[in-house]
Structures are given as C-alpha cells and as structure tokens.
Coordinates of C-alpha atoms in Angstrom, one line a residue:
M60 CA 0.0 0.0 0.0
S61 CA 1.4 3.4 -0.9
Y62 CA 1.4 6.5 1.3
D63 CA 1.7 10.2 0.3
A64 CA 2.7 11.8 3.6
L65 CA 3.4 11.5 7.3
L66 CA 1.3 13.4 9.9
W67 CA 3.1 14.2 13.1
L68 CA 0.3 14.3 15.7
S69 CA 1.1 15.7 19.1
F70 CA -0.4 17.4 22.2
G71 CA 0.5 21.0 21.6
G72 CA 1.6 23.7 23.9
P73 CA 1.5 27.5 24.4
E74 CA 4.2 29.6 22.7
G75 CA 3.5 32.9 24.5
P76 CA 2.0 34.2 27.8
E77 CA -1.3 35.0 26.2
D78 CA -1.7 31.4 24.9
V79 CA -1.5 29.7 28.3
R80 CA -5.0 30.0 29.7
P81 CA -6.8 29.2 26.5
F82 CA -4.4 26.2 25.9
L83 CA -5.2 24.9 29.4
E84 CA -8.9 25.3 28.8
N85 CA -8.6 23.3 25.7
V86 CA -6.7 20.5 27.5
T87 CA -9.1 20.2 30.4
R88 CA -12.4 20.9 28.7
G89 CA -15.1 18.5 30.0
R90 CA -12.8 16.9 32.6
G91 CA -14.1 18.7 35.7
V92 CA -10.7 20.2 36.6
P93 CA -11.3 23.0 39.2
P94 CA -10.3 26.6 38.2
E95 CA -7.8 26.8 41.0
R96 CA -5.9 23.9 39.5
L97 CA -5.8 25.8 36.2
D98 CA -4.5 28.8 38.1
E99 CA -1.7 26.7 39.6
V100 CA -0.7 25.1 36.3
E101 CA -0.8 28.4 34.5
Q102 CA 1.8 29.7 36.9
H103 CA 4.0 26.8 36.0
Y104 CA 3.9 27.9 32.3
Q105 CA 4.4 31.6 33.2
H106 CA 7.5 30.6 35.2
F107 CA 9.0 29.8 31.7
G108 CA 7.7 32.9 30.0
G109 CA 4.4 31.2 28.9
V110 CA 6.2 29.0 26.5
S111 CA 6.2 25.2 26.5
P112 CA 9.1 23.6 24.8
I113 CA 6.9 20.9 23.2
N114 CA 6.3 22.6 19.8
A115 CA 9.9 23.4 19.3
L116 CA 11.0 19.9 20.3
N117 CA 8.5 18.4 17.9
R118 CA 9.7 20.6 15.0
A119 CA 13.3 19.6 15.7
A120 CA 12.3 15.9 15.8
I121 CA 10.4 16.3 12.5
E122 CA 13.5 17.8 10.9
A123 CA 15.5 14.9 12.0
V124 CA 13.0 12.4 10.6
R125 CA 12.8 14.3 7.2
G126 CA 16.2 13.0 6.3
L127 CA 15.2 9.4 6.9
V128 CA 11.8 9.0 5.3
D129 CA 10.8 9.7 1.7
L130 CA 7.5 11.4 2.6
P131 CA 6.5 15.0 3.2
I132 CA 5.8 15.5 6.9
Y133 CA 2.9 17.6 8.3
F134 CA 2.6 18.8 11.9
G135 CA -0.7 19.0 13.8
N136 CA -1.7 19.2 17.5
R137 CA -4.7 18.3 19.7
N138 CA -4.7 21.3 21.9
W139 CA -2.8 24.2 20.3
H140 CA -1.6 25.6 17.0
P141 CA -0.8 24.1 14.6
M142 CA -4.1 22.3 15.0
V143 CA -4.5 18.9 13.5
E144 CA -7.6 20.0 11.6
D145 CA -5.6 22.7 9.9
A146 CA -2.8 20.2 9.1
L147 CA -5.2 17.8 7.5
A148 CA -6.8 20.6 5.4
E149 CA -3.3 21.5 4.2
M150 CA -2.6 17.9 3.3
K151 CA -5.8 17.6 1.3
A152 CA -5.0 20.9 -0.6
A153 CA -1.6 19.3 -1.4
G154 CA -3.3 16.3 -2.9
V155 CA -2.5 13.8 -0.2
K156 CA -4.8 10.8 -0.4
R157 CA -3.4 8.4 2.2
A158 CA -1.0 9.2 5.1
L159 CA 0.6 7.6 8.0
V160 CA 0.2 9.2 11.5
F161 CA 2.9 9.3 14.1
P162 CA 1.4 10.0 17.6
T163 CA 4.0 11.3 20.0
S164 CA 3.1 8.7 22.7
A165 CA 4.6 5.3 23.1
Y166 CA 1.8 3.7 25.1
G167 CA -1.8 2.5 25.1
G168 CA -4.6 3.8 27.2
Y169 CA -7.2 6.6 26.7
S170 CA -4.9 9.6 26.8
A171 CA -1.9 7.9 25.4
C172 CA -3.6 6.2 22.4
R173 CA -7.4 6.3 22.0
Q174 CA -7.5 10.1 22.3
Y175 CA -5.2 10.3 19.2
D176 CA -7.8 8.2 17.4
E177 CA -10.4 10.7 18.5
D178 CA -8.2 13.5 17.2
I179 CA -8.1 11.8 13.8
L180 CA -11.9 11.3 13.8
R181 CA -12.5 15.0 14.7
A182 CA -10.0 16.2 12.0
R183 CA -11.4 14.0 9.3
A184 CA -15.0 15.2 10.2
A185 CA -13.8 18.8 9.8
V186 CA -12.2 18.3 6.3
E187 CA -14.4 17.2 3.5
D188 CA -13.0 14.2 1.5
A189 CA -10.1 14.1 4.0
P190 CA -7.2 11.8 3.3
E191 CA -7.1 8.3 4.7
L192 CA -5.1 8.2 7.9
V193 CA -3.3 5.1 9.2
K194 CA -1.9 5.5 12.8
L195 CA 1.4 3.9 13.6
R196 CA 1.6 1.4 16.4
Q197 CA 2.7 1.8 20.0
F198 CA 6.4 1.7 20.5
F199 CA 7.2 1.5 24.2
D200 CA 9.1 -1.7 23.7
H201 CA 11.0 -0.8 20.5
P202 CA 14.7 -1.5 20.9
L203 CA 15.7 2.1 19.9
F204 CA 13.3 3.5 22.6
V205 CA 14.8 1.3 25.2
E206 CA 18.4 1.9 24.2
S207 CA 17.9 5.6 24.2
F208 CA 16.5 5.7 27.7
A209 CA 19.2 3.2 29.0
D210 CA 22.0 5.5 27.8
A211 CA 20.2 8.5 29.3
V212 CA 20.0 6.7 32.7
R213 CA 23.7 5.9 32.5
A214 CA 24.5 9.5 31.7
A215 CA 22.4 10.7 34.6
A216 CA 24.0 8.3 37.1
S217 CA 27.4 9.5 36.0
R218 CA 26.6 12.9 37.3
L219 CA 26.0 11.7 40.8
P220 CA 28.6 11.1 43.5
E221 CA 30.0 7.6 43.3
G222 CA 28.0 5.1 45.2
D223 CA 24.6 3.5 45.1
Y224 CA 21.6 5.2 43.6
R225 CA 17.9 4.4 43.4
L226 CA 16.5 4.2 39.9
V227 CA 13.0 5.7 39.7
F228 CA 10.9 5.6 36.6
T229 CA 8.0 8.1 36.2
A230 CA 5.1 8.5 33.8
H231 CA 2.1 10.7 33.6
S232 CA -0.6 9.7 36.1
V233 CA -4.1 8.9 35.0
P234 CA -7.3 8.2 36.9
V235 CA -7.3 4.7 38.3
S236 CA -10.6 4.1 36.4
A237 CA -8.9 5.1 33.1
D238 CA -6.1 2.7 33.7
K239 CA -8.5 -0.1 34.6
A240 CA -10.2 0.4 31.2
A241 CA -7.0 0.7 29.3
G242 CA -6.7 -1.9 26.5
P243 CA -9.1 -4.4 24.9
P244 CA -11.5 -5.5 27.7
E245 CA -10.8 -9.1 27.1
D246 CA -7.1 -8.5 28.1
G247 CA -8.1 -7.5 31.6
G248 CA -7.4 -3.7 31.5
H249 CA -4.5 -1.8 33.0
L250 CA -2.7 -1.8 29.7
Y251 CA -1.1 1.6 30.3
S252 CA 0.4 0.9 33.7
R253 CA 1.5 -2.6 32.6
Q254 CA 3.3 -1.2 29.5
V255 CA 5.0 1.5 31.6
A256 CA 6.1 -1.2 34.0
E257 CA 7.4 -3.3 31.1
A258 CA 9.3 -0.4 29.5
S259 CA 10.8 0.4 32.9
R260 CA 11.9 -3.2 33.3
L261 CA 13.5 -3.3 29.9
V262 CA 15.4 -0.1 30.5
A263 CA 16.5 -1.2 34.0
A264 CA 17.7 -4.6 32.6
A265 CA 19.7 -2.8 29.8
V266 CA 21.4 -0.7 32.5
G267 CA 22.0 -3.7 34.8
V268 CA 19.7 -2.5 37.6
A269 CA 17.6 -5.3 39.2
D270 CA 15.6 -3.3 41.7
F271 CA 13.8 0.0 40.8
D272 CA 10.6 1.9 41.3
V273 CA 7.7 3.0 39.0
V274 CA 5.9 6.2 40.1
W275 CA 3.7 8.8 38.7
Q276 CA 3.5 12.6 38.1
S277 CA 1.4 15.5 36.7
R278 CA -2.0 14.5 38.0
S279 CA -4.6 17.2 37.2
G280 CA -8.0 15.9 38.1
P281 CA -10.4 16.8 41.0
P282 CA -9.0 15.6 44.4
Q283 CA -11.9 13.2 45.0
V284 CA -11.0 11.1 41.9
P285 CA -8.3 8.4 42.6
W286 CA -5.3 8.6 40.3
L287 CA -2.3 6.3 39.9
E288 CA 0.1 6.8 42.8
P289 CA 2.6 7.4 44.4
D290 CA 3.5 10.9 43.2
V291 CA 7.2 11.3 42.3
V292 CA 7.8 14.1 44.9
D293 CA 6.2 12.0 47.7
H294 CA 8.3 9.1 46.6
V295 CA 11.5 11.0 46.8
E296 CA 10.6 11.9 50.4
A297 CA 9.8 8.3 51.2
L298 CA 13.1 7.1 49.7
Y299 CA 15.0 9.6 51.9
D300 CA 13.1 8.2 55.0
K301 CA 14.4 4.8 54.0
G302 CA 18.0 6.0 53.9
V303 CA 18.4 6.5 50.1
R304 CA 20.7 9.4 49.4
N305 CA 21.0 9.4 45.6
V306 CA 18.2 9.0 43.1
V307 CA 18.1 8.9 39.3
V308 CA 14.7 9.7 37.9
C309 CA 13.9 8.5 34.4
P310 CA 10.8 10.0 32.7
I311 CA 9.9 6.8 30.8
G312 CA 6.4 8.0 30.0
F313 CA 7.6 11.0 27.9
V314 CA 9.3 11.3 24.6
S315 CA 10.5 14.9 25.0
D316 CA 11.6 17.4 27.7
H317 CA 8.4 19.4 27.6
L318 CA 7.0 21.4 30.5
E319 CA 5.7 18.5 32.6
V320 CA 9.2 17.1 32.7
V321 CA 11.0 20.4 33.3
W322 CA 8.5 21.5 36.0
D323 CA 7.5 18.3 37.8
L324 CA 11.0 16.7 37.7
D325 CA 13.6 19.4 37.1
T326 CA 11.9 21.9 39.4
E327 CA 9.6 20.3 42.0
A328 CA 11.3 16.9 42.5
R329 CA 14.8 18.2 42.2
E330 CA 14.2 21.0 44.7
R331 CA 12.7 18.6 47.2
A332 CA 15.6 16.3 46.9
Q333 CA 18.0 19.2 47.4
E334 CA 16.1 20.3 50.5
L335 CA 16.6 16.8 51.9
G336 CA 20.3 16.7 50.9
M337 CA 19.8 14.0 48.3
G338 CA 21.8 13.6 45.1
F339 CA 19.3 14.0 42.2
A340 CA 19.9 13.4 38.5
R341 CA 17.2 13.3 35.8
A342 CA 17.7 11.1 32.7
G343 CA 17.0 12.8 29.4
T344 CA 14.1 11.8 27.0
P345 CA 14.6 10.5 23.5
N346 CA 13.4 13.5 21.5
D347 CA 16.9 14.8 20.5
D348 CA 18.5 11.4 20.3
P349 CA 19.2 10.4 16.7
R350 CA 17.7 7.0 17.5
F351 CA 14.3 8.6 18.0
A352 CA 14.3 9.7 14.4
E353 CA 15.4 6.2 13.4
L354 CA 12.6 4.7 15.5
V355 CA 10.0 6.8 13.6
A356 CA 11.6 5.8 10.3
E357 CA 11.4 2.2 11.2
L358 CA 7.7 2.5 12.2
V359 CA 7.1 4.1 8.8
A360 CA 9.1 1.4 7.0
E361 CA 6.8 -1.3 8.5
H362 CA 4.1 0.1 6.3
V363 CA 5.9 1.4 3.2
S364 CA 8.5 -1.4 2.7
D365 CA 7.4 -4.3 4.9
G366 CA 10.1 -3.5 7.3
P367 CA 10.5 -5.8 10.4
V368 CA 8.4 -5.2 13.5
R369 CA 11.0 -4.8 16.2
K370 CA 9.8 -5.4 19.8
L371 CA 11.3 -6.5 23.0
S372 CA 8.2 -7.6 24.9
G373 CA 5.4 -10.1 24.6
F374 CA 2.8 -7.4 24.4
P375 CA 0.8 -7.4 21.1
A376 CA 1.6 -4.5 18.7
L377 CA -1.5 -2.4 19.3
G378 CA -2.4 1.1 18.2
C379 CA -2.3 0.8 14.4
T380 CA -5.7 1.7 13.2
T381 CA -7.3 3.4 10.1
N382 CA -9.3 6.7 10.1
G383 CA -9.7 6.8 13.9
A384 CA -11.0 3.3 14.4
F385 CA -10.3 1.9 17.9
C386 CA -8.1 -1.1 18.4
A387 CA -11.1 -3.2 19.7
T388 CA -14.6 -2.7 20.8
R389 CA -14.6 -0.6 24.0
C390 CA -10.8 -0.5 23.9
C391 CA -9.6 2.2 26.4
E392 CA -13.2 3.5 26.6
P393 CA -13.3 6.6 28.8
A394 CA -15.4 6.4 31.9
K395 CA -18.8 8.1 31.7
R396 CA -19.2 11.2 33.9
S397 CA -22.3 11.7 36.0
G398 CA -23.4 14.6 38.1
A399 CA -22.9 18.3 37.8
G400 CA -19.3 19.4 37.8
R401 CA -17.9 15.9 37.4

C-alpha cells in the first residue's frame, strides 16, 4: 500500500504568555478540573515565559525524521496551534490521499492512544473528502526507545557522586478508572500501567539494575477522583526516609523534555531532593537522540516497505488503526461522567 505523507500528531503547547490559559482550557475541557488547579498550572507555564518547549521539540524531531523518510511531513496538535484540523486541510490541498500518522506517545490507554484516534476522527470530520489516515503502532518496547533511555540513565547516574543510587521511573498519572479500562476489555485492562512497568523493566535490565521503582506525576483531576500513585515528589521523600541518598529519575512515560518534565521533575522533584540533601539526576528523554528519528523511520518502514516489526516484549503490537478506528470494541473506553461538575 502506498502513502503520500506522514502526519506528526502531538499534544501541543503555548508559545507565549497569552496562549497559556486558552491552551489549558482546551486541555481540560469536560474533565471537571477545578479553576484553582488551572491557576496553579498556569503559573508553571508563566514561570517559563508562557512558552512550552513541546512545539519546538516536535519541530526539531520532525526535521531529524525528514532526512530518513521519503514522505512529506505535516505537523498537527490536539490542543494548540498548529491544530490537526488545519494540518489535514493543508494535506488535502496538497493532494494527499493516504497518510501515516505518528502520535507522540509510546503507550496504550485513553490519553496515550485512543484520544489520538479521536483527534483523527475529529479532524477528518472537519475536512471534506479528507485523506485516509493510518496511525502507527505503540512503540514503548521498541529496541531504539529502550536503548535511548538506557543510555540516558547511565549518563544521569554518572553525574551523581560515586555510590549506590535508586532508579525511579516516572510517567504521567491517569485516573485509576482510566487505567482499569486501558486496552481491549478481554485483556483485563490496566494496559497503560502494565506497559509503563514493562518499559521500565526493559530499560533497567539494559542498564543492569535489578531493583527499581515506578511512580507517577502530573495529576490534574479533581481531588476526589483516585489517580495512579505514588507521586514522584512524595516518593523522593519516602526514599529519603528509607536511607536512600542518591536518586536517578527516568521520565519513561515521555518522549521529550516538555513542560511537565522540566517542572515536575527538574523543578519540584529536584528542589525537594536538594532540600533533603539527596543527590538527584534526571535522565533525558529520546526526543533529540538520533535513535528517536530512526525509530520513527522504522515504524514508517513497517508500512511502506514491509520492514521488520522490532519489539522487546510479549505485548501485542497495538495502536495501528485506520481513520480513527479503535483497536477493539470498548478499547480504552473513557469512563462516563455523572453529576454536575464531574
């Protein structure tokens, strides 16, 4: 099957102080997030001049991929400009009939996978006679993803004083109910947290670390709703109480050093560790590693030239769907809200 283009589909982020509030309102629309939480998160962005690094990081990664794939690449976001609807309209105007879609998330689950299918559905509904869109698969267990993180952990550990360190993996928290519903129902749910745990295990094994922790960050929902725990800052404190004096934090759930990484880890977690007198080093994400561009090129090659499907786990290769279809009936189905303000 032939393809005319690659659509790079991401989350989006503000690129100026005036963008921050409307961006956050786009992100949280319909999720019952209290206004005071938006006020708090807005200050995180304003701390960095109202600019998230995510769009610039995506553009840099796209440029790296351009040299490896023989397809024009378009860039569209879910929550901020350039919006995916505009990117798809541009693709149609250029004569694109069928395109691959690279979502900038390695995992399954509602926010990590199904919501990108919903982005595709929404964009295609907004563009008459839209191109056919084939989403690339999840890649949390791709050898290049694992190798990049393993080298990043080694580099972080080298910045600490000699001696033992505790390796802590972190990913974006989600509601417990969302994780329970993650994946095809017949597989028992919890696909997101199981994949994060498996990616962590693979990276730890590559580094030669047998014992490690998986924790969570960046929760944003109302306080009465249970989310995956423990939080990374709470966990740093707990490690200190157990006598740990050096910690390496690896943001295994993220592909780039965007604001949730630089605030939650480089700011909050680092500052708490320093207050406690702990050595703290944060591993980098794959975004500017040449292997990340190679990974995307390999995922494209699986479709355009029957390239090999390289995986390091026994998880099925999920996430590859056409025109916003879901992987399975009720796969990663979001929980229905009930009651005012929920």
